[in-house]
Amino acid sequence: MDIFEQKILEAKSMAELDGVRIEFFGKKGSVTQRFAELKNLEGEAKTELAKELSSLKAKFETLFAEKKTILQNQELAQALLSEKIDTSLFFTQAKRSVGHPINYTKDRIIEYFRNLDYDLCIGPLVEDDFHNFEALNLPVYHPARDMQDTFYFKDSMLLRTHTSPVQIRTMLAQKPPIKMICPGATFRRDYDLTHTPMFHQVEGLVVDCGSSANFANLKFTLENFLQYLFGDVKVRFRSSFFPFTEPSAEVDISCNFCGGSGCRVCSHTGWLEVLGCGVVDSRVFEAVGYEGVSGYAFGMGIERLAMLTCGVNDLRSFFETDLRVLEQF
Ligand code: PHE
């Protein structure tokens, strides 16, 4: 066994192994010094020594490389052991969230109607007068336009005041039958405890050839939907007015906070208004060039539904991006 072989075997760390290399092959190493002797030799003796030294060097390099691999693997295994991360510990501490209540509520609504094969449609936030008002039976100077305080741009462009223009866009782009919902942001010049200038709606529209899309279907659809969203609540249809539907109704559910006996949330009426709906007015069909069809539509405010289903009592907290609020969901 060569002199360095034992030392290589005994080295317990990379530092020790490197110590062996320096001892024999470093600048002042014992083997390095013997290489220096070569210049004093000649002939056979020189060749002999050169042979001996180079085979020594080759042997050292092989042993050194082998040991290096072994030591590096040992050091890696040790590091992995001492720096081990318990990922299951981290998992139990992680906070899980359903996301923002508005998105969560919107997704629940979409999921319900997608399961019934409604198409998901979207439309522009900046609308023109035709799609937002005119085609929805709200001609210029119609008093019903007063119901909606509108943000106007130049050239009678505006921020849509409801998602109903998407009904018009969808009917103009497609042929009946139509079954669609449209979620999205809407805008009105309102700002107080229960109104923000930007809010969200989901619109629904069903159009069928013939007379089958009637009020009875609308009622059945919305009753089932509201029970999906709120659980076991009573649903009531109250006659109302929208220019684009006739007949029209507003829909109430029995208050899910007091069970209908009356509380602060329902202003002691036992009922909560949750959406507007109706049978599509024939003038709307005229505006999009539909004939011989029937249809119904409904629209709801997502913020209101989110407040009622998630138990949030201040509308503004939805838009304040306060993590303490969001962390509760
Ligand atoms: N667009 C109406 C609103 O914003 C809601 C609605 C939609 C009513 C569809 C009836 C039918 O108040």
mmCIF file of N, CA, C and O in Angstrom, residues 132-148 161-162 164 167-168 188 240-249 276-285 287 297:
data_model
loop_
_atom_site.group_PDB
_atom_site.id
_atom_site.type_symbol
_atom_site.label_atom_id
_atom_site.label_comp_id
_atom_site.label_asym_id
_atom_site.label_seq_id
_atom_site.Cartn_x
_atom_site.Cartn_y
_atom_site.Cartn_z
ATOM 1 N N ASN A 132 -77.250 50.175 -23.757
ATOM 2 C CA ASN A 132 -77.549 50.337 -22.330
ATOM 3 C C ASN A 132 -78.989 50.807 -22.087
ATOM 4 O O ASN A 132 -79.580 50.477 -21.069
ATOM 5 N N PHE A 133 -79.538 51.611 -23.022
ATOM 6 C CA PHE A 133 -80.861 52.194 -22.814
ATOM 7 C C PHE A 133 -81.846 51.903 -23.946
ATOM 8 O O PHE A 133 -82.873 51.259 -23.736
ATOM 9 N N GLU A 134 -81.511 52.440 -25.117
ATOM 10 C CA GLU A 134 -82.451 52.469 -26.234
ATOM 11 C C GLU A 134 -83.078 51.100 -26.545
ATOM 12 O O GLU A 134 -84.295 50.956 -26.568
ATOM 13 N N ALA A 135 -82.221 50.087 -26.746
ATOM 14 C CA ALA A 135 -82.723 48.769 -27.125
ATOM 15 C C ALA A 135 -83.468 48.090 -25.978
ATOM 16 O O ALA A 135 -84.200 47.134 -26.181
ATOM 17 N N LEU A 136 -83.277 48.605 -24.762
ATOM 18 C CA LEU A 136 -83.964 48.027 -23.605
ATOM 19 C C LEU A 136 -85.251 48.789 -23.293
ATOM 20 O O LEU A 136 -85.710 48.827 -22.157
ATOM 21 N N ASN A 137 -85.798 49.402 -24.342
ATOM 22 C CA ASN A 137 -87.056 50.138 -24.202
ATOM 23 C C ASN A 137 -86.929 51.331 -23.255
ATOM 24 O O ASN A 137 -87.843 51.643 -22.509
ATOM 25 N N LEU A 138 -85.761 51.939 -23.270
ATOM 26 C CA LEU A 138 -85.540 53.171 -22.510
ATOM 27 C C LEU A 138 -85.126 54.260 -23.489
ATOM 28 O O LEU A 138 -83.970 54.678 -23.517
ATOM 29 N N PRO A 139 -86.051 54.749 -24.348
ATOM 30 C CA PRO A 139 -85.685 55.753 -25.346
ATOM 31 C C PRO A 139 -85.280 57.071 -24.669
ATOM 32 O O PRO A 139 -85.557 57.275 -23.487
ATOM 33 N N VAL A 140 -84.628 57.942 -25.438
ATOM 34 C CA VAL A 140 -84.241 59.245 -24.892
ATOM 35 C C VAL A 140 -85.495 59.917 -24.328
ATOM 36 O O VAL A 140 -86.580 59.794 -24.885
ATOM 37 N N TYR A 141 -85.367 60.597 -23.225
ATOM 38 C CA TYR A 141 -86.459 61.299 -22.549
ATOM 39 C C TYR A 141 -87.445 60.351 -21.870
ATOM 40 O O TYR A 141 -88.439 60.787 -21.324
ATOM 41 N N HIS A 142 -87.181 59.040 -21.933
ATOM 42 C CA HIS A 142 -88.044 58.150 -21.165
ATOM 43 C C HIS A 142 -87.827 58.419 -19.681
ATOM 44 O O HIS A 142 -86.689 58.457 -19.222
ATOM 45 N N PRO A 143 -88.908 58.642 -18.926
ATOM 46 C CA PRO A 143 -88.726 59.008 -17.508
ATOM 47 C C PRO A 143 -87.976 57.936 -16.718
ATOM 48 O O PRO A 143 -87.337 58.243 -15.720
ATOM 49 N N ALA A 144 -88.039 56.678 -17.194
ATOM 50 C CA ALA A 144 -87.371 55.621 -16.444
ATOM 51 C C ALA A 144 -85.855 55.804 -16.422
ATOM 52 O O ALA A 144 -85.168 55.240 -15.577
ATOM 53 N N ARG A 145 -85.320 56.616 -17.331
ATOM 54 C CA ARG A 145 -83.869 56.853 -17.301
ATOM 55 C C ARG A 145 -83.450 57.560 -16.022
ATOM 56 O O ARG A 145 -82.287 57.504 -15.628
ATOM 57 N N ASP A 146 -84.393 58.212 -15.413
ATOM 58 C CA ASP A 146 -84.089 58.881 -14.143
ATOM 59 C C ASP A 146 -83.758 57.886 -13.040
ATOM 60 O O ASP A 146 -83.147 58.229 -12.042
ATOM 61 N N MET A 147 -84.186 56.653 -13.232
ATOM 62 C CA MET A 147 -83.917 55.640 -12.217
ATOM 63 C C MET A 147 -82.422 55.404 -12.077
ATOM 64 O O MET A 147 -81.949 54.916 -11.075
ATOM 65 N N GLN A 148 -81.691 55.685 -13.113
ATOM 66 C CA GLN A 148 -80.272 55.337 -13.114
ATOM 67 C C GLN A 148 -79.419 56.561 -13.335
ATOM 68 O O GLN A 148 -79.510 57.207 -14.369
ATOM 69 N N THR A 161 -74.791 50.942 -16.716
ATOM 70 C CA THR A 161 -75.460 51.088 -15.416
ATOM 71 C C THR A 161 -76.040 49.769 -14.933
ATOM 72 O O THR A 161 -76.515 49.668 -13.808
ATOM 73 N N HIS A 162 -76.039 48.782 -15.802
ATOM 74 C CA HIS A 162 -76.491 47.436 -15.434
ATOM 75 C C HIS A 162 -75.895 46.427 -16.426
ATOM 76 O O HIS A 162 -75.244 46.831 -17.405
ATOM 77 N N SER A 164 -77.687 44.475 -18.224
ATOM 78 C CA SER A 164 -78.693 44.192 -19.264
ATOM 79 C C SER A 164 -78.228 44.453 -20.705
ATOM 80 O O SER A 164 -78.699 43.774 -21.618
ATOM 81 N N GLN A 167 -77.518 41.376 -22.608
ATOM 82 C CA GLN A 167 -78.680 40.691 -23.219
ATOM 83 C C GLN A 167 -78.785 41.084 -24.686
ATOM 84 O O GLN A 167 -78.929 40.251 -25.578
ATOM 85 N N ILE A 168 -78.735 42.418 -24.905
ATOM 86 C CA ILE A 168 -78.902 42.947 -26.259
ATOM 87 C C ILE A 168 -77.777 42.453 -27.162
ATOM 88 O O ILE A 168 -78.007 41.965 -28.270
ATOM 89 N N ARG A 188 -72.887 53.329 -11.160
ATOM 90 C CA ARG A 188 -73.909 54.374 -11.019
ATOM 91 C C ARG A 188 -73.391 55.460 -10.100
ATOM 92 O O ARG A 188 -72.597 55.183 -9.203
ATOM 93 N N SER A 240 -93.660 44.566 -10.006
ATOM 94 C CA SER A 240 -92.791 45.743 -10.064
ATOM 95 C C SER A 240 -92.748 46.276 -11.489
ATOM 96 O O SER A 240 -93.548 45.869 -12.335
ATOM 97 N N PHE A 241 -91.812 47.178 -11.757
ATOM 98 C CA PHE A 241 -91.711 47.717 -13.114
ATOM 99 C C PHE A 241 -90.259 47.809 -13.571
ATOM 100 O O PHE A 241 -89.392 48.343 -12.868
ATOM 101 N N PHE A 242 -89.981 47.280 -14.748
ATOM 102 C CA PHE A 242 -88.741 47.556 -15.478
ATOM 103 C C PHE A 242 -89.154 47.813 -16.920
ATOM 104 O O PHE A 242 -90.038 47.122 -17.433
ATOM 105 N N PRO A 243 -88.541 48.774 -17.588
ATOM 106 C CA PRO A 243 -88.967 49.098 -18.953
ATOM 107 C C PRO A 243 -88.770 47.937 -19.925
ATOM 108 O O PRO A 243 -89.454 47.844 -20.940
ATOM 109 N N PHE A 244 -87.822 47.053 -19.623
ATOM 110 C CA PHE A 244 -87.470 45.991 -20.572
ATOM 111 C C PHE A 244 -88.162 44.669 -20.289
ATOM 112 O O PHE A 244 -87.934 43.687 -20.983
ATOM 113 N N THR A 245 -88.981 44.613 -19.231
ATOM 114 C CA THR A 245 -89.737 43.383 -18.962
ATOM 115 C C THR A 245 -91.192 43.734 -18.682
ATOM 116 O O THR A 245 -91.505 44.788 -18.140
ATOM 117 N N GLU A 246 -92.079 42.829 -19.068
ATOM 118 C CA GLU A 246 -93.520 43.013 -18.806
ATOM 119 C C GLU A 246 -94.213 41.658 -18.843
ATOM 120 O O GLU A 246 -94.209 41.027 -19.901
ATOM 121 N N PRO A 247 -94.779 41.151 -17.783
ATOM 122 C CA PRO A 247 -94.766 41.741 -16.445
ATOM 123 C C PRO A 247 -93.392 41.659 -15.786
ATOM 124 O O PRO A 247 -92.552 40.871 -16.186
ATOM 125 N N SER A 248 -93.211 42.492 -14.759
ATOM 126 C CA SER A 248 -91.943 42.518 -14.024
ATOM 127 C C SER A 248 -92.200 42.210 -12.561
ATOM 128 O O SER A 248 -93.312 42.409 -12.064
ATOM 129 N N ALA A 249 -91.161 41.746 -11.905
ATOM 130 C CA ALA A 249 -91.304 41.460 -10.476
ATOM 131 C C ALA A 249 -89.993 41.703 -9.754
ATOM 132 O O ALA A 249 -88.914 41.625 -10.350
ATOM 133 N N GLY A 276 -84.311 41.401 -9.408
ATOM 134 C CA GLY A 276 -85.370 41.892 -10.279
ATOM 135 C C GLY A 276 -85.502 40.970 -11.474
ATOM 136 O O GLY A 276 -84.527 40.351 -11.905
ATOM 137 N N CYS A 277 -86.718 40.864 -12.010
ATOM 138 C CA CYS A 277 -86.891 39.922 -13.117
ATOM 139 C C CYS A 277 -88.169 40.245 -13.891
ATOM 140 O O CYS A 277 -88.933 41.131 -13.517
ATOM 141 N N GLY A 278 -88.382 39.523 -14.970
ATOM 142 C CA GLY A 278 -89.619 39.693 -15.709
ATOM 143 C C GLY A 278 -89.587 38.976 -17.043
ATOM 144 O O GLY A 278 -88.572 38.394 -17.432
ATOM 145 N N VAL A 279 -90.724 39.030 -17.704
ATOM 146 C CA VAL A 279 -90.825 38.458 -19.047
ATOM 147 C C VAL A 279 -90.366 39.529 -20.031
ATOM 148 O O VAL A 279 -90.796 40.690 -19.941
ATOM 149 N N VAL A 280 -89.491 39.174 -20.949
ATOM 150 C CA VAL A 280 -88.879 40.166 -21.838
ATOM 151 C C VAL A 280 -89.970 40.910 -22.628
ATOM 152 O O VAL A 280 -90.845 40.295 -23.242
ATOM 153 N N ASP A 281 -89.906 42.238 -22.596
ATOM 154 C CA ASP A 281 -90.882 43.077 -23.284
ATOM 155 C C ASP A 281 -90.732 42.907 -24.798
ATOM 156 O O ASP A 281 -89.618 42.829 -25.331
ATOM 157 N N SER A 282 -91.869 42.888 -25.505
ATOM 158 C CA SER A 282 -91.826 42.656 -26.950
ATOM 159 C C SER A 282 -91.016 43.739 -27.671
ATOM 160 O O SER A 282 -90.440 43.514 -28.724
ATOM 161 N N ARG A 283 -90.944 44.938 -27.082
ATOM 162 C CA ARG A 283 -90.174 46.016 -27.711
ATOM 163 C C ARG A 283 -88.681 45.696 -27.742
ATOM 164 O O ARG A 283 -87.957 46.150 -28.628
ATOM 165 N N VAL A 284 -88.224 44.947 -26.746
ATOM 166 C CA VAL A 284 -86.807 44.552 -26.720
ATOM 167 C C VAL A 284 -86.550 43.585 -27.878
ATOM 168 O O VAL A 284 -85.551 43.711 -28.598
ATOM 169 N N PHE A 285 -87.462 42.631 -28.066
ATOM 170 C CA PHE A 285 -87.303 41.691 -29.179
ATOM 171 C C PHE A 285 -87.343 42.428 -30.514
ATOM 172 O O PHE A 285 -86.609 42.101 -31.442
ATOM 173 N N ALA A 287 -86.320 45.443 -31.051
ATOM 174 C CA ALA A 287 -85.050 46.175 -31.207
ATOM 175 C C ALA A 287 -83.931 45.276 -31.722
ATOM 176 O O ALA A 287 -82.995 45.745 -32.374
ATOM 177 N N ALA A 297 -85.987 37.349 -18.177
ATOM 178 C CA ALA A 297 -84.672 37.854 -17.771
ATOM 179 C C ALA A 297 -84.687 38.129 -16.283
ATOM 180 O O ALA A 297 -85.747 38.364 -15.688
#
